[in-house]
């Protein structure tokens, strides 16, 4: 009998224990650090927060954070990881992508989470992300490309490079990296096709 979705995610979180911050996240924070005269604390959304590594880093850097994940196990791990003295700046939610209501945020980080939104809901989710960000706000995260070996999964969404860039018509692309290579996922060997993106909103 196969694993349940919950047990698969639990195994993934265990494998990610004590991992390093993702490079795209570190680079995005560096863009904010280069900005001047910005009121603190700023509001961030960690969309698909997983094990909470980036959520904790945001709190350590004086951000107000809304951590969201579809898996209750992820939120339990985030709450356990965050020290008591940071809890007043942390809000958590369990919810599916199609159910989300996003508040205004200066930074939305979606680390490897957006591809797991069903294609029928992605346009709506992306519109919510764009609306939540003010002029000058940033998005950082990944979209999966159309050559990725998981494209046969109908519950996930994928983009060509042109389609991915079209999502950012209201943004300045501060960092764009397309990676296509053979490698490994938690589930085993796979072919990766990923767009790593940092973008600053420039138009309403």
JSON list of C-alpha atoms in Angstrom, two decimals:
[
{"chain": "A", "resi": 1, "resn": "UNK", "atom": "CA", "xyz": [0.00, 0.00, 0.00]},
{"chain": "A", "resi": 2, "resn": "UNK", "atom": "CA", "xyz": [1.43, 3.43, -0.97]},
{"chain": "A", "resi": 3, "resn": "UNK", "atom": "CA", "xyz": [2.23, 6.29, 1.31]},
{"chain": "A", "resi": 4, "resn": "UNK", "atom": "CA", "xyz": [-0.39, 8.90, 2.09]},
{"chain": "A", "resi": 5, "resn": "UNK", "atom": "CA", "xyz": [0.25, 12.48, 0.96]},
{"chain": "A", "resi": 6, "resn": "UNK", "atom": "CA", "xyz": [0.72, 13.48, 4.61]},
{"chain": "A", "resi": 7, "resn": "UNK", "atom": "CA", "xyz": [3.35, 10.80, 5.26]},
{"chain": "A", "resi": 8, "resn": "UNK", "atom": "CA", "xyz": [5.22, 11.73, 2.06]},
{"chain": "A", "resi": 9, "resn": "UNK", "atom": "CA", "xyz": [5.42, 15.36, 3.19]},
{"chain": "A", "resi": 10, "resn": "UNK", "atom": "CA", "xyz": [6.52, 14.29, 6.68]},
{"chain": "A", "resi": 11, "resn": "UNK", "atom": "CA", "xyz": [9.37, 12.33, 5.12]},
{"chain": "A", "resi": 12, "resn": "UNK", "atom": "CA", "xyz": [10.30, 15.34, 3.00]},
{"chain": "A", "resi": 13, "resn": "UNK", "atom": "CA", "xyz": [10.35, 17.68, 6.00]},
{"chain": "A", "resi": 14, "resn": "UNK", "atom": "CA", "xyz": [12.53, 15.21, 7.92]},
{"chain": "A", "resi": 15, "resn": "UNK", "atom": "CA", "xyz": [14.97, 15.08, 5.00]},
{"chain": "A", "resi": 16, "resn": "UNK", "atom": "CA", "xyz": [15.11, 18.90, 4.90]},
{"chain": "A", "resi": 17, "resn": "UNK", "atom": "CA", "xyz": [15.98, 19.21, 8.59]},
{"chain": "A", "resi": 18, "resn": "UNK", "atom": "CA", "xyz": [18.78, 21.75, 9.17]},
{"chain": "A", "resi": 19, "resn": "UNK", "atom": "CA", "xyz": [19.06, 22.60, 5.46]},
{"chain": "A", "resi": 20, "resn": "UNK", "atom": "CA", "xyz": [20.61, 25.89, 4.36]},
{"chain": "A", "resi": 21, "resn": "UNK", "atom": "CA", "xyz": [18.53, 28.88, 3.29]},
{"chain": "A", "resi": 22, "resn": "UNK", "atom": "CA", "xyz": [17.66, 28.73, -0.39]},
{"chain": "A", "resi": 23, "resn": "UNK", "atom": "CA", "xyz": [19.94, 30.99, -2.50]},
{"chain": "A", "resi": 24, "resn": "UNK", "atom": "CA", "xyz": [17.05, 32.82, -4.20]},
{"chain": "A", "resi": 25, "resn": "UNK", "atom": "CA", "xyz": [15.70, 33.76, -0.76]},
{"chain": "A", "resi": 26, "resn": "UNK", "atom": "CA", "xyz": [19.08, 35.05, 0.43]},
{"chain": "A", "resi": 27, "resn": "UNK", "atom": "CA", "xyz": [19.46, 37.10, -2.75]},
{"chain": "A", "resi": 28, "resn": "UNK", "atom": "CA", "xyz": [15.98, 38.59, -2.36]},
{"chain": "A", "resi": 29, "resn": "UNK", "atom": "CA", "xyz": [16.74, 39.71, 1.19]},
{"chain": "A", "resi": 30, "resn": "UNK", "atom": "CA", "xyz": [19.93, 41.32, -0.10]},
{"chain": "A", "resi": 31, "resn": "UNK", "atom": "CA", "xyz": [17.82, 43.40, -2.51]},
{"chain": "A", "resi": 32, "resn": "UNK", "atom": "CA", "xyz": [15.74, 44.63, 0.42]},
{"chain": "A", "resi": 33, "resn": "UNK", "atom": "CA", "xyz": [18.87, 45.38, 2.45]},
{"chain": "A", "resi": 34, "resn": "UNK", "atom": "CA", "xyz": [20.07, 47.61, -0.38]},
{"chain": "A", "resi": 35, "resn": "UNK", "atom": "CA", "xyz": [16.85, 49.65, -0.18]},
{"chain": "A", "resi": 36, "resn": "UNK", "atom": "CA", "xyz": [16.87, 52.79, 1.94]},
{"chain": "A", "resi": 37, "resn": "UNK", "atom": "CA", "xyz": [14.45, 54.47, 4.33]},
{"chain": "A", "resi": 38, "resn": "UNK", "atom": "CA", "xyz": [12.02, 51.56, 4.67]},
{"chain": "A", "resi": 39, "resn": "UNK", "atom": "CA", "xyz": [9.90, 51.31, 7.81]},
{"chain": "A", "resi": 40, "resn": "UNK", "atom": "CA", "xyz": [10.45, 48.21, 9.93]},
{"chain": "A", "resi": 41, "resn": "UNK", "atom": "CA", "xyz": [9.11, 45.67, 10.54]},
{"chain": "A", "resi": 42, "resn": "UNK", "atom": "CA", "xyz": [8.00, 44.84, 7.02]},
{"chain": "A", "resi": 43, "resn": "UNK", "atom": "CA", "xyz": [5.33, 42.28, 6.17]},
{"chain": "A", "resi": 44, "resn": "UNK", "atom": "CA", "xyz": [6.31, 39.03, 4.45]},
{"chain": "A", "resi": 45, "resn": "UNK", "atom": "CA", "xyz": [4.33, 35.99, 3.31]},
{"chain": "A", "resi": 46, "resn": "UNK", "atom": "CA", "xyz": [6.08, 32.61, 3.19]},
{"chain": "A", "resi": 47, "resn": "UNK", "atom": "CA", "xyz": [3.78, 30.85, 0.74]},
{"chain": "A", "resi": 48, "resn": "UNK", "atom": "CA", "xyz": [4.28, 27.11, 1.08]},
{"chain": "A", "resi": 49, "resn": "UNK", "atom": "CA", "xyz": [6.46, 27.54, 4.15]},
{"chain": "A", "resi": 50, "resn": "UNK", "atom": "CA", "xyz": [7.33, 23.85, 4.50]},
{"chain": "A", "resi": 51, "resn": "UNK", "atom": "CA", "xyz": [9.74, 23.18, 7.34]},
{"chain": "A", "resi": 52, "resn": "UNK", "atom": "CA", "xyz": [9.91, 26.90, 8.22]},
{"chain": "A", "resi": 53, "resn": "UNK", "atom": "CA", "xyz": [13.59, 27.56, 7.52]},
{"chain": "A", "resi": 54, "resn": "UNK", "atom": "CA", "xyz": [12.89, 30.79, 5.62]},
{"chain": "A", "resi": 55, "resn": "UNK", "atom": "CA", "xyz": [10.09, 31.82, 7.98]},
{"chain": "A", "resi": 56, "resn": "UNK", "atom": "CA", "xyz": [12.53, 31.75, 10.89]},
{"chain": "A", "resi": 57, "resn": "UNK", "atom": "CA", "xyz": [15.14, 33.71, 8.91]},
{"chain": "A", "resi": 58, "resn": "UNK", "atom": "CA", "xyz": [12.58, 36.41, 8.15]},
{"chain": "A", "resi": 59, "resn": "UNK", "atom": "CA", "xyz": [11.65, 36.70, 11.82]},
{"chain": "A", "resi": 60, "resn": "UNK", "atom": "CA", "xyz": [15.34, 36.90, 12.75]},
{"chain": "A", "resi": 61, "resn": "UNK", "atom": "CA", "xyz": [15.62, 39.80, 10.30]},
{"chain": "A", "resi": 62, "resn": "UNK", "atom": "CA", "xyz": [12.76, 41.70, 11.99]},
{"chain": "A", "resi": 63, "resn": "UNK", "atom": "CA", "xyz": [10.00, 40.87, 9.49]},
{"chain": "A", "resi": 64, "resn": "UNK", "atom": "CA", "xyz": [6.35, 40.35, 10.37]},
{"chain": "A", "resi": 65, "resn": "UNK", "atom": "CA", "xyz": [5.56, 36.96, 8.79]},
{"chain": "A", "resi": 66, "resn": "UNK", "atom": "CA", "xyz": [2.47, 35.12, 7.61]},
{"chain": "A", "resi": 67, "resn": "UNK", "atom": "CA", "xyz": [3.47, 31.49, 7.05]},
{"chain": "A", "resi": 68, "resn": "UNK", "atom": "CA", "xyz": [1.05, 29.49, 4.89]},
{"chain": "A", "resi": 69, "resn": "UNK", "atom": "CA", "xyz": [1.07, 25.83, 3.90]},
{"chain": "A", "resi": 70, "resn": "UNK", "atom": "CA", "xyz": [-1.43, 23.27, 2.68]},
{"chain": "A", "resi": 71, "resn": "UNK", "atom": "CA", "xyz": [-0.07, 20.73, 5.17]},
{"chain": "A", "resi": 72, "resn": "UNK", "atom": "CA", "xyz": [-0.92, 21.04, 8.86]},
{"chain": "A", "resi": 73, "resn": "UNK", "atom": "CA", "xyz": [2.31, 19.16, 9.64]},
{"chain": "A", "resi": 74, "resn": "UNK", "atom": "CA", "xyz": [4.31, 22.02, 8.10]},
{"chain": "A", "resi": 75, "resn": "UNK", "atom": "CA", "xyz": [2.61, 24.60, 10.29]},
{"chain": "A", "resi": 76, "resn": "UNK", "atom": "CA", "xyz": [3.20, 22.47, 13.40]},
{"chain": "A", "resi": 77, "resn": "UNK", "atom": "CA", "xyz": [6.90, 22.36, 12.53]},
{"chain": "A", "resi": 78, "resn": "UNK", "atom": "CA", "xyz": [7.06, 26.11, 11.96]},
{"chain": "A", "resi": 79, "resn": "UNK", "atom": "CA", "xyz": [5.43, 26.85, 15.30]},
{"chain": "A", "resi": 80, "resn": "UNK", "atom": "CA", "xyz": [7.81, 24.45, 17.06]},
{"chain": "A", "resi": 81, "resn": "UNK", "atom": "CA", "xyz": [10.86, 25.98, 15.36]},
{"chain": "A", "resi": 82, "resn": "UNK", "atom": "CA", "xyz": [10.10, 29.64, 16.13]},
{"chain": "A", "resi": 83, "resn": "UNK", "atom": "CA", "xyz": [11.29, 30.88, 19.56]},
{"chain": "A", "resi": 84, "resn": "UNK", "atom": "CA", "xyz": [8.70, 32.35, 21.91]},
{"chain": "A", "resi": 85, "resn": "UNK", "atom": "CA", "xyz": [10.13, 35.86, 21.58]},
{"chain": "A", "resi": 86, "resn": "UNK", "atom": "CA", "xyz": [9.37, 35.87, 17.84]},
{"chain": "A", "resi": 87, "resn": "UNK", "atom": "CA", "xyz": [5.84, 34.49, 18.09]},
{"chain": "A", "resi": 88, "resn": "UNK", "atom": "CA", "xyz": [4.20, 37.93, 18.29]},
{"chain": "A", "resi": 89, "resn": "UNK", "atom": "CA", "xyz": [5.41, 38.66, 14.75]},
{"chain": "A", "resi": 90, "resn": "UNK", "atom": "CA", "xyz": [4.30, 35.29, 13.35]},
{"chain": "A", "resi": 91, "resn": "UNK", "atom": "CA", "xyz": [0.90, 34.35, 11.96]},
{"chain": "A", "resi": 92, "resn": "UNK", "atom": "CA", "xyz": [0.27, 30.89, 10.51]},
{"chain": "A", "resi": 93, "resn": "UNK", "atom": "CA", "xyz": [-2.44, 29.45, 8.29]},
{"chain": "A", "resi": 94, "resn": "UNK", "atom": "CA", "xyz": [-3.26, 26.04, 6.87]},
{"chain": "A", "resi": 95, "resn": "UNK", "atom": "CA", "xyz": [-4.99, 26.32, 3.51]},
{"chain": "A", "resi": 96, "resn": "UNK", "atom": "CA", "xyz": [-5.16, 25.13, -0.07]},
{"chain": "A", "resi": 97, "resn": "UNK", "atom": "CA", "xyz": [-4.05, 27.50, -2.82]},
{"chain": "A", "resi": 98, "resn": "UNK", "atom": "CA", "xyz": [-7.58, 27.98, -4.13]},
{"chain": "A", "resi": 99, "resn": "UNK", "atom": "CA", "xyz": [-8.79, 29.05, -0.67]},
{"chain": "A", "resi": 100, "resn": "UNK", "atom": "CA", "xyz": [-6.14, 31.67, 0.08]},
{"chain": "A", "resi": 101, "resn": "UNK", "atom": "CA", "xyz": [-6.86, 35.26, 0.96]},
{"chain": "A", "resi": 102, "resn": "UNK", "atom": "CA", "xyz": [-3.57, 37.15, 0.92]},
{"chain": "A", "resi": 103, "resn": "UNK", "atom": "CA", "xyz": [-3.13, 40.39, 2.90]},
{"chain": "A", "resi": 104, "resn": "UNK", "atom": "CA", "xyz": [-0.88, 43.20, 1.63]},
{"chain": "A", "resi": 105, "resn": "UNK", "atom": "CA", "xyz": [2.79, 42.23, 1.90]},
{"chain": "A", "resi": 106, "resn": "UNK", "atom": "CA", "xyz": [6.14, 43.81, 1.02]},
{"chain": "A", "resi": 107, "resn": "UNK", "atom": "CA", "xyz": [7.65, 40.41, 0.18]},
{"chain": "A", "resi": 108, "resn": "UNK", "atom": "CA", "xyz": [6.09, 37.16, -0.99]},
{"chain": "A", "resi": 109, "resn": "UNK", "atom": "CA", "xyz": [8.42, 34.18, -0.99]},
{"chain": "A", "resi": 110, "resn": "UNK", "atom": "CA", "xyz": [7.24, 30.97, -2.65]},
{"chain": "A", "resi": 111, "resn": "UNK", "atom": "CA", "xyz": [10.04, 28.43, -2.41]},
{"chain": "A", "resi": 112, "resn": "UNK", "atom": "CA", "xyz": [9.26, 25.52, -4.75]},
{"chain": "A", "resi": 113, "resn": "UNK", "atom": "CA", "xyz": [5.57, 25.80, -3.85]},
{"chain": "A", "resi": 114, "resn": "UNK", "atom": "CA", "xyz": [3.75, 27.43, -6.78]},
{"chain": "A", "resi": 115, "resn": "UNK", "atom": "CA", "xyz": [4.20, 24.48, -9.20]},
{"chain": "A", "resi": 116, "resn": "UNK", "atom": "CA", "xyz": [2.05, 22.42, -6.82]},
{"chain": "A", "resi": 117, "resn": "UNK", "atom": "CA", "xyz": [-0.98, 24.63, -7.46]},
{"chain": "A", "resi": 118, "resn": "UNK", "atom": "CA", "xyz": [-3.47, 22.92, -9.77]},
{"chain": "A", "resi": 119, "resn": "UNK", "atom": "CA", "xyz": [-3.53, 24.49, -13.27]},
{"chain": "A", "resi": 120, "resn": "UNK", "atom": "CA", "xyz": [-7.21, 25.42, -12.88]},
{"chain": "A", "resi": 121, "resn": "UNK", "atom": "CA", "xyz": [-6.39, 27.57, -9.84]},
{"chain": "A", "resi": 122, "resn": "UNK", "atom": "CA", "xyz": [-3.02, 29.04, -10.79]},
{"chain": "A", "resi": 123, "resn": "UNK", "atom": "CA", "xyz": [-4.25, 32.17, -12.61]},
{"chain": "A", "resi": 124, "resn": "UNK", "atom": "CA", "xyz": [-6.38, 33.11, -9.61]},
{"chain": "A", "resi": 125, "resn": "UNK", "atom": "CA", "xyz": [-3.54, 32.46, -7.17]},
{"chain": "A", "resi": 126, "resn": "UNK", "atom": "CA", "xyz": [-1.11, 34.51, -9.23]},
{"chain": "A", "resi": 127, "resn": "UNK", "atom": "CA", "xyz": [-3.58, 37.42, -9.40]},
{"chain": "A", "resi": 128, "resn": "UNK", "atom": "CA", "xyz": [-3.81, 37.34, -5.59]},
{"chain": "A", "resi": 129, "resn": "UNK", "atom": "CA", "xyz": [-0.01, 37.47, -5.31]},
{"chain": "A", "resi": 130, "resn": "UNK", "atom": "CA", "xyz": [0.24, 40.43, -7.69]},
{"chain": "A", "resi": 131, "resn": "UNK", "atom": "CA", "xyz": [-2.56, 42.29, -5.89]},
{"chain": "A", "resi": 132, "resn": "UNK", "atom": "CA", "xyz": [-1.03, 41.69, -2.44]},
{"chain": "A", "resi": 133, "resn": "UNK", "atom": "CA", "xyz": [2.28, 43.30, -3.41]},
{"chain": "A", "resi": 134, "resn": "UNK", "atom": "CA", "xyz": [2.53, 47.12, -3.43]},
{"chain": "A", "resi": 135, "resn": "UNK", "atom": "CA", "xyz": [4.66, 49.07, -5.87]},
{"chain": "A", "resi": 136, "resn": "UNK", "atom": "CA", "xyz": [8.22, 48.27, -4.79]},
{"chain": "A", "resi": 137, "resn": "UNK", "atom": "CA", "xyz": [7.23, 44.95, -3.23]},
{"chain": "A", "resi": 138, "resn": "UNK", "atom": "CA", "xyz": [9.06, 41.80, -4.25]},
{"chain": "A", "resi": 139, "resn": "UNK", "atom": "CA", "xyz": [8.31, 38.24, -5.25]},
{"chain": "A", "resi": 140, "resn": "UNK", "atom": "CA", "xyz": [10.91, 35.50, -5.04]},
{"chain": "A", "resi": 141, "resn": "UNK", "atom": "CA", "xyz": [10.45, 31.85, -5.87]},
{"chain": "A", "resi": 142, "resn": "UNK", "atom": "CA", "xyz": [10.29, 29.25, -8.58]},
{"chain": "A", "resi": 143, "resn": "UNK", "atom": "CA", "xyz": [8.14, 28.18, -11.49]},
{"chain": "A", "resi": 144, "resn": "UNK", "atom": "CA", "xyz": [8.69, 24.82, -13.18]},
{"chain": "A", "resi": 145, "resn": "UNK", "atom": "CA", "xyz": [9.42, 24.67, -16.90]},
{"chain": "A", "resi": 146, "resn": "UNK", "atom": "CA", "xyz": [7.70, 22.64, -19.60]},
{"chain": "A", "resi": 147, "resn": "UNK", "atom": "CA", "xyz": [10.63, 20.22, -19.91]},
{"chain": "A", "resi": 148, "resn": "UNK", "atom": "CA", "xyz": [10.44, 19.11, -16.28]},
{"chain": "A", "resi": 149, "resn": "UNK", "atom": "CA", "xyz": [9.91, 15.37, -15.88]},
{"chain": "A", "resi": 150, "resn": "UNK", "atom": "CA", "xyz": [6.88, 15.93, -13.64]},
{"chain": "A", "resi": 151, "resn": "UNK", "atom": "CA", "xyz": [4.83, 17.49, -16.46]},
{"chain": "A", "resi": 152, "resn": "UNK", "atom": "CA", "xyz": [2.70, 14.34, -16.65]},
{"chain": "A", "resi": 153, "resn": "UNK", "atom": "CA", "xyz": [1.21, 15.21, -13.24]},
{"chain": "A", "resi": 154, "resn": "UNK", "atom": "CA", "xyz": [-2.14, 16.94, -13.93]},
{"chain": "A", "resi": 155, "resn": "UNK", "atom": "CA", "xyz": [-2.27, 18.43, -10.42]},
{"chain": "A", "resi": 156, "resn": "UNK", "atom": "CA", "xyz": [0.78, 20.62, -11.11]},
{"chain": "A", "resi": 157, "resn": "UNK", "atom": "CA", "xyz": [1.37, 23.63, -13.37]},
{"chain": "A", "resi": 158, "resn": "UNK", "atom": "CA", "xyz": [4.27, 24.25, -15.76]},
{"chain": "A", "resi": 159, "resn": "UNK", "atom": "CA", "xyz": [5.41, 27.15, -17.95]},
{"chain": "A", "resi": 160, "resn": "UNK", "atom": "CA", "xyz": [7.48, 27.78, -21.02]},
{"chain": "A", "resi": 161, "resn": "UNK", "atom": "CA", "xyz": [10.07, 30.52, -20.53]},
{"chain": "A", "resi": 162, "resn": "UNK", "atom": "CA", "xyz": [7.84, 32.93, -22.46]},
{"chain": "A", "resi": 163, "resn": "UNK", "atom": "CA", "xyz": [4.79, 32.06, -20.39]},
{"chain": "A", "resi": 164, "resn": "UNK", "atom": "CA", "xyz": [6.75, 32.47, -17.15]},
{"chain": "A", "resi": 165, "resn": "UNK", "atom": "CA", "xyz": [8.02, 35.92, -18.15]},
{"chain": "A", "resi": 166, "resn": "UNK", "atom": "CA", "xyz": [4.50, 36.98, -19.16]},
{"chain": "A", "resi": 167, "resn": "UNK", "atom": "CA", "xyz": [3.44, 36.49, -15.53]},
{"chain": "A", "resi": 168, "resn": "UNK", "atom": "CA", "xyz": [5.72, 39.41, -14.63]},
{"chain": "A", "resi": 169, "resn": "UNK", "atom": "CA", "xyz": [4.33, 42.14, -16.85]},
{"chain": "A", "resi": 170, "resn": "UNK", "atom": "CA", "xyz": [3.88, 44.41, -13.81]},
{"chain": "A", "resi": 171, "resn": "UNK", "atom": "CA", "xyz": [7.36, 43.69, -12.48]},
{"chain": "A", "resi": 172, "resn": "UNK", "atom": "CA", "xyz": [11.03, 44.39, -13.07]},
{"chain": "A", "resi": 173, "resn": "UNK", "atom": "CA", "xyz": [12.91, 41.09, -13.21]},
{"chain": "A", "resi": 174, "resn": "UNK", "atom": "CA", "xyz": [15.83, 41.59, -10.82]},
{"chain": "A", "resi": 175, "resn": "UNK", "atom": "CA", "xyz": [17.04, 38.00, -11.17]},
{"chain": "A", "resi": 176, "resn": "UNK", "atom": "CA", "xyz": [16.07, 35.35, -13.72]},
{"chain": "A", "resi": 177, "resn": "UNK", "atom": "CA", "xyz": [17.81, 31.99, -13.90]},
{"chain": "A", "resi": 178, "resn": "UNK", "atom": "CA", "xyz": [16.64, 29.07, -16.00]},
{"chain": "A", "resi": 179, "resn": "UNK", "atom": "CA", "xyz": [18.07, 25.71, -14.94]},
{"chain": "A", "resi": 180, "resn": "UNK", "atom": "CA", "xyz": [17.59, 22.46, -16.83]},
{"chain": "A", "resi": 181, "resn": "UNK", "atom": "CA", "xyz": [19.47, 19.43, -15.60]},
{"chain": "A", "resi": 182, "resn": "UNK", "atom": "CA", "xyz": [19.22, 15.85, -14.44]},
{"chain": "A", "resi": 183, "resn": "UNK", "atom": "CA", "xyz": [19.30, 15.39, -10.71]},
{"chain": "A", "resi": 184, "resn": "UNK", "atom": "CA", "xyz": [17.36, 14.07, -7.77]},
{"chain": "A", "resi": 185, "resn": "UNK", "atom": "CA", "xyz": [14.18, 14.92, -5.91]},
{"chain": "A", "resi": 186, "resn": "UNK", "atom": "CA", "xyz": [13.08, 13.50, -2.57]},
{"chain": "A", "resi": 187, "resn": "UNK", "atom": "CA", "xyz": [11.13, 10.87, -4.56]},
{"chain": "A", "resi": 188, "resn": "UNK", "atom": "CA", "xyz": [14.17, 9.86, -6.63]},
{"chain": "A", "resi": 189, "resn": "UNK", "atom": "CA", "xyz": [15.93, 10.78, -9.90]},
{"chain": "A", "resi": 190, "resn": "UNK", "atom": "CA", "xyz": [14.26, 13.39, -12.09]},
{"chain": "A", "resi": 191, "resn": "UNK", "atom": "CA", "xyz": [14.88, 15.92, -14.84]},
{"chain": "A", "resi": 192, "resn": "UNK", "atom": "CA", "xyz": [14.61, 19.46, -13.47]},
{"chain": "A", "resi": 193, "resn": "UNK", "atom": "CA", "xyz": [13.47, 22.47, -15.48]},
{"chain": "A", "resi": 194, "resn": "UNK", "atom": "CA", "xyz": [13.15, 25.45, -13.16]},
{"chain": "A", "resi": 195, "resn": "UNK", "atom": "CA", "xyz": [12.92, 29.23, -13.37]},
{"chain": "A", "resi": 196, "resn": "UNK", "atom": "CA", "xyz": [14.40, 30.92, -10.29]},
{"chain": "A", "resi": 197, "resn": "UNK", "atom": "CA", "xyz": [12.96, 34.44, -10.07]},
{"chain": "A", "resi": 198, "resn": "UNK", "atom": "CA", "xyz": [13.27, 37.64, -8.07]},
{"chain": "A", "resi": 199, "resn": "UNK", "atom": "CA", "xyz": [10.99, 40.43, -9.27]},
{"chain": "A", "resi": 200, "resn": "UNK", "atom": "CA", "xyz": [10.08, 43.89, -7.98]},
{"chain": "A", "resi": 201, "resn": "UNK", "atom": "CA", "xyz": [6.59, 45.23, -8.69]},
{"chain": "A", "resi": 202, "resn": "UNK", "atom": "CA", "xyz": [6.69, 48.44, -10.70]},
{"chain": "A", "resi": 203, "resn": "UNK", "atom": "CA", "xyz": [3.09, 48.92, -11.91]},
{"chain": "A", "resi": 204, "resn": "UNK", "atom": "CA", "xyz": [-0.43, 48.45, -10.57]}
]
